[in-house]
Structure formats: structure tokens, C-alpha cells
CSV table of C-alpha atoms in Angstrom, one decimal:
chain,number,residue,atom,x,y,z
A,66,UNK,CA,-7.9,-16.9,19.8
A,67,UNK,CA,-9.6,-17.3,22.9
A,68,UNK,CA,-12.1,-15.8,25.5
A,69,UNK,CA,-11.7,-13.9,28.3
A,70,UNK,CA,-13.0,-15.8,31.5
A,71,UNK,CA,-14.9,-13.6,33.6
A,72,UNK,CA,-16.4,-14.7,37.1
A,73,UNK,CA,-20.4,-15.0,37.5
A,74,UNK,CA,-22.0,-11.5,39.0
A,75,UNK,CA,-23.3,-12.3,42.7
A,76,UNK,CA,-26.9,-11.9,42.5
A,77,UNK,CA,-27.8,-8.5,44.0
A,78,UNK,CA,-25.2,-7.4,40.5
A,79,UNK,CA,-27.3,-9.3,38.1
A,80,UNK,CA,-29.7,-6.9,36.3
A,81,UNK,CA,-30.2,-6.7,32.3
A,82,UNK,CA,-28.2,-3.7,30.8
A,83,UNK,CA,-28.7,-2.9,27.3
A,84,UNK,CA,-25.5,-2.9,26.3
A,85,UNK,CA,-24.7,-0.2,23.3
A,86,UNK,CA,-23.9,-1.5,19.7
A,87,UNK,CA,-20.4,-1.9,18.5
A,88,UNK,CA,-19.5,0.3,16.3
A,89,UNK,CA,-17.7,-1.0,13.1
A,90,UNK,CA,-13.9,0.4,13.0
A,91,UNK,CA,-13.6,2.2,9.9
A,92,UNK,CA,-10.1,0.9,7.5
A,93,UNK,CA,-7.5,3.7,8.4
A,94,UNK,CA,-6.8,6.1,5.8
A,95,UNK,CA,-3.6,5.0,5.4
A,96,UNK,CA,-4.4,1.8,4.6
A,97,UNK,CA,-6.7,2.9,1.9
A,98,UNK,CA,-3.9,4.7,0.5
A,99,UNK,CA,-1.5,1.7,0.1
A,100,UNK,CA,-4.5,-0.6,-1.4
A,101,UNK,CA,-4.2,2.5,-4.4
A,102,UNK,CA,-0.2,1.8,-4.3
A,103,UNK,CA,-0.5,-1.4,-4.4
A,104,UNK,CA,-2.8,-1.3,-7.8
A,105,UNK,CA,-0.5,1.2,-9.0
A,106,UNK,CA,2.1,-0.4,-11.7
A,107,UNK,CA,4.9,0.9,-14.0
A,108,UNK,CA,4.9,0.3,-18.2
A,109,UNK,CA,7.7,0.8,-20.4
A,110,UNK,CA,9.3,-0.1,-23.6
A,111,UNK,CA,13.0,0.2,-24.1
A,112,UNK,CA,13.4,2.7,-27.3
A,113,UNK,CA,16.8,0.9,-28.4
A,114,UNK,CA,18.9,4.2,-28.0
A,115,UNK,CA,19.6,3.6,-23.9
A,116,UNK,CA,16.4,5.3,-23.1
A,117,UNK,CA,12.9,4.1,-22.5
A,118,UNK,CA,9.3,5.3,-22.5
A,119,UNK,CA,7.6,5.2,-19.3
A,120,UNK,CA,3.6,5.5,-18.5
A,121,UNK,CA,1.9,4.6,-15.0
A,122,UNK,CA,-0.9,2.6,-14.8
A,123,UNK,CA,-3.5,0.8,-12.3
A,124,UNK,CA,-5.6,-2.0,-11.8
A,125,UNK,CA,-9.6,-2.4,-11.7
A,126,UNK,CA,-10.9,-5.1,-10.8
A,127,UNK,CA,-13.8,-5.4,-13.3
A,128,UNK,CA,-16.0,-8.5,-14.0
A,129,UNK,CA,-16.9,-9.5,-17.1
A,130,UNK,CA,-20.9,-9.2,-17.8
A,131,UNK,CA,-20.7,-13.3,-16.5
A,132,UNK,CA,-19.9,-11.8,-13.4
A,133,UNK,CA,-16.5,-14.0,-13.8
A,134,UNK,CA,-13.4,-12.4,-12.6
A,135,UNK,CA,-11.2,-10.0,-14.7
A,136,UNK,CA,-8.4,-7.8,-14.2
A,137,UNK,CA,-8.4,-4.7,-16.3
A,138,UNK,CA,-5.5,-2.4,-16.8
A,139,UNK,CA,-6.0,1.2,-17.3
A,140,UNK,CA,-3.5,3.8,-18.5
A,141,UNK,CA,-3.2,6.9,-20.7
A,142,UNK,CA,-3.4,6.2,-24.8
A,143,UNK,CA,-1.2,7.8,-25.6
A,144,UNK,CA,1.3,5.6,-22.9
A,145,UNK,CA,1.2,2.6,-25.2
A,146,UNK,CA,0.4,3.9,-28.6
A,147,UNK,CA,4.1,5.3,-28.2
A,148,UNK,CA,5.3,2.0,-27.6
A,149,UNK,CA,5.9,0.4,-31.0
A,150,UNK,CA,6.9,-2.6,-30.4
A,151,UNK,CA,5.0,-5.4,-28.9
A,152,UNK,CA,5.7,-6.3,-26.0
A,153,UNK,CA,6.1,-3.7,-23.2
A,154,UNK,CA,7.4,-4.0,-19.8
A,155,UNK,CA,5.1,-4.3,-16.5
A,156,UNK,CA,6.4,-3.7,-13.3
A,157,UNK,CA,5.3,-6.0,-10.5
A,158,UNK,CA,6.4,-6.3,-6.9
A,159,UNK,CA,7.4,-9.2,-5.2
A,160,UNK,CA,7.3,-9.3,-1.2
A,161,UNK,CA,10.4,-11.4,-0.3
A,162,UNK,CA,11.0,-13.3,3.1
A,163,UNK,CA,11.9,-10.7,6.1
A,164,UNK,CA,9.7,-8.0,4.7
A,165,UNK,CA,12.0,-7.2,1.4
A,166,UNK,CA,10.8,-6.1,-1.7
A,167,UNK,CA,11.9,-6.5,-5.2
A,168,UNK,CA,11.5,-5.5,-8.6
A,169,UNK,CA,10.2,-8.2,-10.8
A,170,UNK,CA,8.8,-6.8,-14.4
A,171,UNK,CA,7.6,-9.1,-16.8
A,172,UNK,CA,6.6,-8.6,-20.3
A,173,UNK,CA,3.4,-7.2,-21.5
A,174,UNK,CA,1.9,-8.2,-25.1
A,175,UNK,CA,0.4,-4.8,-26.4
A,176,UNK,CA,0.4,-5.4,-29.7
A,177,UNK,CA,-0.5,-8.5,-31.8
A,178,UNK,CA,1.8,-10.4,-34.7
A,179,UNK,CA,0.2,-7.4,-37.4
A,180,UNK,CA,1.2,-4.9,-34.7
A,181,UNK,CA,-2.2,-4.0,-34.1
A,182,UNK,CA,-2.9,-2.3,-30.5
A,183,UNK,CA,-4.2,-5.0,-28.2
A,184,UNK,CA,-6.2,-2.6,-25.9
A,185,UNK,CA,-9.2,-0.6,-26.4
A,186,UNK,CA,-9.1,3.3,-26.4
A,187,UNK,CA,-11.8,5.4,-25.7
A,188,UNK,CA,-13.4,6.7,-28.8
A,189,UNK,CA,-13.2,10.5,-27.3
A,190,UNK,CA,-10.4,10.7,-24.4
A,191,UNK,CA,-6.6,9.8,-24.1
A,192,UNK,CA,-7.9,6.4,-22.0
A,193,UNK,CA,-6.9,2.7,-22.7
A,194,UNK,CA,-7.8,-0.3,-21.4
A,195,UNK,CA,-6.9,-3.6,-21.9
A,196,UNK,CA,-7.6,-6.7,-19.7
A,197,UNK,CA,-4.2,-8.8,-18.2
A,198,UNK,CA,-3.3,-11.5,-16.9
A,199,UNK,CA,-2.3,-10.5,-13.2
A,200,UNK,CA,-0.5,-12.1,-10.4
A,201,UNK,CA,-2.8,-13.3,-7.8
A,202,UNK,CA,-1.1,-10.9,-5.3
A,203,UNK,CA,-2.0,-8.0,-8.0
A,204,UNK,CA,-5.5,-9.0,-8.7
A,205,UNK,CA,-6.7,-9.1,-5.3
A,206,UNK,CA,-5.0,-5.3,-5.2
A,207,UNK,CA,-6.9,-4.4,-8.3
A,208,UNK,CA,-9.4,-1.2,-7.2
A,209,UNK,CA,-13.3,-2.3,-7.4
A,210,UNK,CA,-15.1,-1.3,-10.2
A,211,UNK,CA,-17.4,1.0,-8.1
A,212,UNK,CA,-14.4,3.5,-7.0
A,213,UNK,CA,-14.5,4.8,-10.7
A,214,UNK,CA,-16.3,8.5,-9.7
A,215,UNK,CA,-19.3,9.3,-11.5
A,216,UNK,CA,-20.2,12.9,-12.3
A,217,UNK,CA,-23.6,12.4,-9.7
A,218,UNK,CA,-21.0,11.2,-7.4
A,219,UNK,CA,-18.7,14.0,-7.3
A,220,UNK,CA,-21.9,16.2,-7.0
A,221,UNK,CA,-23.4,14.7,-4.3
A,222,UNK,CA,-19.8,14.4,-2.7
A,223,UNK,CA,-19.7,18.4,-3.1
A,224,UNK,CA,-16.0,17.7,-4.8
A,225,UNK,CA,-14.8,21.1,-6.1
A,226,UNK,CA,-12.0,23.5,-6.4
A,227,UNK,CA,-9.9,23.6,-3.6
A,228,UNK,CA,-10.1,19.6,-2.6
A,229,UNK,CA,-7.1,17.6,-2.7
A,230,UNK,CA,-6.9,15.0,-4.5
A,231,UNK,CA,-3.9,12.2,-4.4
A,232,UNK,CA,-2.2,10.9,-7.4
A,233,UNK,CA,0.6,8.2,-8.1
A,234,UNK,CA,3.2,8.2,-10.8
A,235,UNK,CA,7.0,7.2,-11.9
A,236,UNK,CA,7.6,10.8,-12.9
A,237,UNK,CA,10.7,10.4,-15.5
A,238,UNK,CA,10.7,7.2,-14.9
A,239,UNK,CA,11.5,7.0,-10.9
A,240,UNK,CA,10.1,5.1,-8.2
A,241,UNK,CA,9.9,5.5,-4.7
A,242,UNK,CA,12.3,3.0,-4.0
A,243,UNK,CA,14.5,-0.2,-5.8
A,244,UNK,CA,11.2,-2.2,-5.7
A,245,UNK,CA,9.6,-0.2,-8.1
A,246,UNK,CA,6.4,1.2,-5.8
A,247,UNK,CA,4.9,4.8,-7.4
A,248,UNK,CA,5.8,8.0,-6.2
A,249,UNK,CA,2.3,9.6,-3.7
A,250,UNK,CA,1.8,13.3,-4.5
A,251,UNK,CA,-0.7,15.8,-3.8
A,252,UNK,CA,-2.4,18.5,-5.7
A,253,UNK,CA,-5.4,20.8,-5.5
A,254,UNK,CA,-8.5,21.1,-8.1
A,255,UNK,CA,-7.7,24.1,-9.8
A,256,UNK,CA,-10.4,24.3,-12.4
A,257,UNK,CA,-14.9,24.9,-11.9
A,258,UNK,CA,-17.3,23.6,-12.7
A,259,UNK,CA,-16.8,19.8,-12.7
A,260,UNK,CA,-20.3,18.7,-13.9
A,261,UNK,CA,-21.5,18.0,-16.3
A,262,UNK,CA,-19.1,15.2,-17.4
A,263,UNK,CA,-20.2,15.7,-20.8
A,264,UNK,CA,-19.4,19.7,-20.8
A,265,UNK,CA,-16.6,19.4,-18.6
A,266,UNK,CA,-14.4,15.9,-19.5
A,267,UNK,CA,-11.5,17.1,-18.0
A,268,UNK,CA,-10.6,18.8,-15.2
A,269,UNK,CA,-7.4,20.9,-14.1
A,270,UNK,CA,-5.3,20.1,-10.5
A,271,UNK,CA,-2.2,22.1,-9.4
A,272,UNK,CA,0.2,19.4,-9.6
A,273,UNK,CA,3.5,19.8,-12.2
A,274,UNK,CA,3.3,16.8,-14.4
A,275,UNK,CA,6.7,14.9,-15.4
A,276,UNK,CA,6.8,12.3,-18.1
A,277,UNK,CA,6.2,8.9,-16.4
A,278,UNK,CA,3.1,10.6,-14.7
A,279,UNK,CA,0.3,9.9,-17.8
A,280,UNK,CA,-2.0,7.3,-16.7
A,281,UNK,CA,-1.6,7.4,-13.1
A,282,UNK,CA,-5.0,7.5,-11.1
A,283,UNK,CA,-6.2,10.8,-9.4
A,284,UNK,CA,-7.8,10.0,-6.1
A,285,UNK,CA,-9.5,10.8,-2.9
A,286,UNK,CA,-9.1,8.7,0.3
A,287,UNK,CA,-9.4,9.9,3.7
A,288,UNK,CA,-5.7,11.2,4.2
A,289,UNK,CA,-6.7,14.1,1.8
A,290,UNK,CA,-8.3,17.1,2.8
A,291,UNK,CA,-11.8,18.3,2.0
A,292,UNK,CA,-13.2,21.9,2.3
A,293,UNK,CA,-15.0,22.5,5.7
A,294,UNK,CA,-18.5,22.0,6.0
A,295,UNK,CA,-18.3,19.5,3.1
A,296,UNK,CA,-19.9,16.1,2.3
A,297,UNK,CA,-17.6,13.5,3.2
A,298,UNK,CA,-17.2,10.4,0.4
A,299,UNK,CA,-18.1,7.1,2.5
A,300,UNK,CA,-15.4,5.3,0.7
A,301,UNK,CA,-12.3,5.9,-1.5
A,302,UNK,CA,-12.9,7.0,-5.2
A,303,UNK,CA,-11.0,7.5,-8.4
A,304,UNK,CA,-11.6,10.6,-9.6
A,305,UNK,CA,-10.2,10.3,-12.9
A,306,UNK,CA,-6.6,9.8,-14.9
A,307,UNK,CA,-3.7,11.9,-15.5
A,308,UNK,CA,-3.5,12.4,-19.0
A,309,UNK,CA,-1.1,15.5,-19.6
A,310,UNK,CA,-0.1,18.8,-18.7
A,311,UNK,CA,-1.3,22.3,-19.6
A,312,UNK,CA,1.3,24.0,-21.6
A,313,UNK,CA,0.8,26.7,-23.4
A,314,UNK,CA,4.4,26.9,-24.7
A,315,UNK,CA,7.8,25.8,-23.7
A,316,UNK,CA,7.4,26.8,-20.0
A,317,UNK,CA,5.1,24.3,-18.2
A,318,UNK,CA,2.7,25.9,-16.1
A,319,UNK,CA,2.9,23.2,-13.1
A,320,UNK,CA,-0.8,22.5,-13.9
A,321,UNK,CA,-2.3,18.7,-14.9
A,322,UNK,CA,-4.9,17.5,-16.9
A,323,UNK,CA,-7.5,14.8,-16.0
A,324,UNK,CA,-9.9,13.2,-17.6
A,325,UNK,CA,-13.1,12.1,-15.5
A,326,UNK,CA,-13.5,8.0,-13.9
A,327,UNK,CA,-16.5,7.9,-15.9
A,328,UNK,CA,-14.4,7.9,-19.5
A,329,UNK,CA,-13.0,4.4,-18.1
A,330,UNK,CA,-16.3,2.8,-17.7
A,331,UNK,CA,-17.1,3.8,-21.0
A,332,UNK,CA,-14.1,2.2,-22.1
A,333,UNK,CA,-14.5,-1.0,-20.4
A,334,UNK,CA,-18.2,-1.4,-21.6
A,335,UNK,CA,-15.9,-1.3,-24.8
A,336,UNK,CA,-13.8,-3.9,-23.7
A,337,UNK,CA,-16.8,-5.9,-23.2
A,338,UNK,CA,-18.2,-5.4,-26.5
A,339,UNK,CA,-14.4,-6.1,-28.2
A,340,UNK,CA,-13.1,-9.8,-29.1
A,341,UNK,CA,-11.2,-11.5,-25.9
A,342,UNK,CA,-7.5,-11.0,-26.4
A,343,UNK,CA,-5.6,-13.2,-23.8
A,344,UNK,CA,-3.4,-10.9,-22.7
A,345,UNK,CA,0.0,-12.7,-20.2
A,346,UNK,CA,2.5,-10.6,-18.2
């Protein structure tokens, strides 16, 4: 770096200005978006008949009550309790020389040698969490603890019917590309009230659902669309997780379920409370 040179100011020039503050630049909404892709991984589990089961999930970067570092994945229940076997399949990224990407999934230990589950469901709601081992790439991706909406948050952020909200998926088991990043999609809250959390857990947003799409974070950032004359959030937030799909019989009605942020810090004040289980990718 360097600074710019500029000559003295003759005399008669030199009088004291107060010059005005500089205002910080706020992160550009798209680059808030890709920190959400880039915490957005695949899991699967080959089934042994040519097809495999496929569940999205993301990455919170939640300390442990220490305050030391941890990575914590979070994903649908019902994502890896239909996994039998034990090891599953994460799907990391690799950035290769030249701006390339590749595909590069290593195995995930969900299950220990009794084939018990190695993650911690919430007691209530289709949520897991379990903490990883992460690539150093990943874990400095992995969303803040604090982005996980409260119900006093999406009150005071006037979030209601009508807002869009973003979410990320492998819906049957796609990507957006060979490298294996999540597919960005939009959809509208279609259900009122939100709040209370504990009278509402879930909440409804005009988005079909595929499977591949359970566990994939719902989310607001800046490049999605508020009502007028609404509060805007000062920074990113999760909203909740994709859990399923409202349908009433064999015709889907293009509507998804999602349970609220706050279910996943309940279930990571489990994890807390639960045995460590070194988990390796």
C-alpha cells in the first residue's frame, strides 16, 4: 500500500475544516449470501441398490461453554436417522489453482460400533446436531452462533407473511454445479402468526420441497425482499430449517415446513450437556 502525496496548502488555503466521518461500507448482499453457500454442505449414504439418500446441512460455528472453538453441524433428524449405516458421506469443496472447484466428500461417522446415533436430536422437532471435525476452509465458513433467529428477533424485525426468505438445498440430490455447491431458491412466508415460538414451532413458506431439501437453512440476507415500511434486520439471520413439506395426500401442495432457529439452540445447549463424541470427516 501506500499514500497518496499531496502538496502543502499556501497559507491564505490553510483553515481547519471539520471533515465528516467515514462511514463504514456495509458487506454487499451478495457476499452475505455466498458466506450462507459456503456453510451449506451435502450428506448422504449410499443405500446399496444404486441409489442413495441425500439431506442438506449447514455449519454453526458454536463454542463450547469454554469459549473454545467448535464446529457444529446442523440438519433435519430425520436426514440421518434414515441413514443406517455408519458412516455417511459429507460433501466439501475444494478451491483448486486458477479458480476451479471440485468435489471432495469425505466420510462422516454418524453412528458408533453399537450403531447408536452419534448426534443429538431435539427432544420435540425433526432437528440434529452433532459437532464435526471441519476443514479449516469450512470452519471459518461456519455461520455465527448469533444468526440463529429468536422469536423476539423476528418480532422486533417485523418478519411476517409476505417476506422472502432464501433457502439452500440439493433437491433430489443435485447441485448447482460438478463441485457440489447448493442450489439458492426463494420462497415467501405463507403462514401467520409467527410468535410465539412455543405456539407456533413451525412455520409455512411457498417453496415446493424436493427430497435432498430437509435440513437446509431458511434465511434472510439483504438480497431478499422485505415488505415496505418494514424494520430492516442489521445483519443476516437464520430463520429456521427445512424439515418437510405439507402434503395432505399424494399431490404435494408446493408448500414447506420450517421449524424455528431457536429449536437449534436448544439442541446445541443439548449438545453441551451430551458426552464429547469426536466426530472426523
Amino acid at each position: 500500500m501506500f499514500e497518496l502525496q499531496t502538496p502543502p496548502q499556501p497559507a491564505w488555503e490553510q483553515v481547519q475544516v471539520q471533515e465528516p466521518p467515514i462511514a463504514e461500507l456495509a458487506a454487499p448482499a451478495w457476499d452475505l449470501t455466498l458466506g450462507l453457500i459456503s456453510a451449506t454442505v451435502q450428506v448422504d449414504q449410499n443405500n446399496g441398490d444404486g441409489t442413495r439418500r441425500v439431506g442438506t446441512a449447514f455449519l454453526i460455528n458454536a463454542p463450547r461453554p469454554d469459549g473454545t472453538p467448535r464446529t457444529v453441524l446442523v440438519t433435519a433428524h430425520h436426514v440421518l436417522d434414515g441413514m443406517a449405516g455408519r458412516d455417511a458421506r459429507i460433501g466439501w469443496r475444494s478451491e483448486m489453482p486458477g479458480g476451479g472447484w471440485r468435489f471432495a466428500p469425505d466420510p462422516l461417522r454418524i453412528r458408533n460400533m453399537m450403531g447408536d446415533p452419534a448426534w443429538t436430536k431435539h427432544p420435540e422437532r425433526d432437528i440434529a446436531v452433532m459437532e464435526i471435525s471441519a476443514p479449516p476452509v469450512f470452519a471459518r465458513a461456519a455461520i455465527p452462533l448469533g444468526w440463529l433467529a429468536s422469536g423476539e428477533d423476528l418480532d422486533s424485525w417485523q418478519v411476517g407473511p409476505g417476506d422472502e426468505l432464501l433457502t439452500l438445498g440439493f433437491p433430489r440430490g443435485y447441485s448447482s454445479n460438478t463441485a457440489g455447491f447448493p442450489i439458492l431458491r426463494t420462497g415467501r412466508i405463507a403462514s401467520w402468526p409467527l410468535t410465539p415460538v412455543q405456539s407456533f414451532p413451525v412455520f409455512l413458506i411457498d417453496f415446493p420441497v424436493f427430497p435432498g431439501n430437509s435440513g437446509g437453512p431458511v434465511f434472510w440476507t439483504p438480497a431478499a425482499r422485505k415488505l415496505p415500511g418494514t424494520v430492516q434486520p442489521d445483519h443476516p439471520f437464520i430463520a429456521g430449517v427445512l424439515t418437510s413439506e405439507v402434503r395432505p395426500s399424494d399431490e404435494p401442495l408446493g408448500i414447506g415446513v420450517v421449524a424455528h432457529a431457536v429449536y437449534v439452540r436448544e439442541a446445541i445447549a443439548l449438545l453441551d450437556a451430551a458426552p464429547t463424541v469426536g466426530q472426523g470427516p
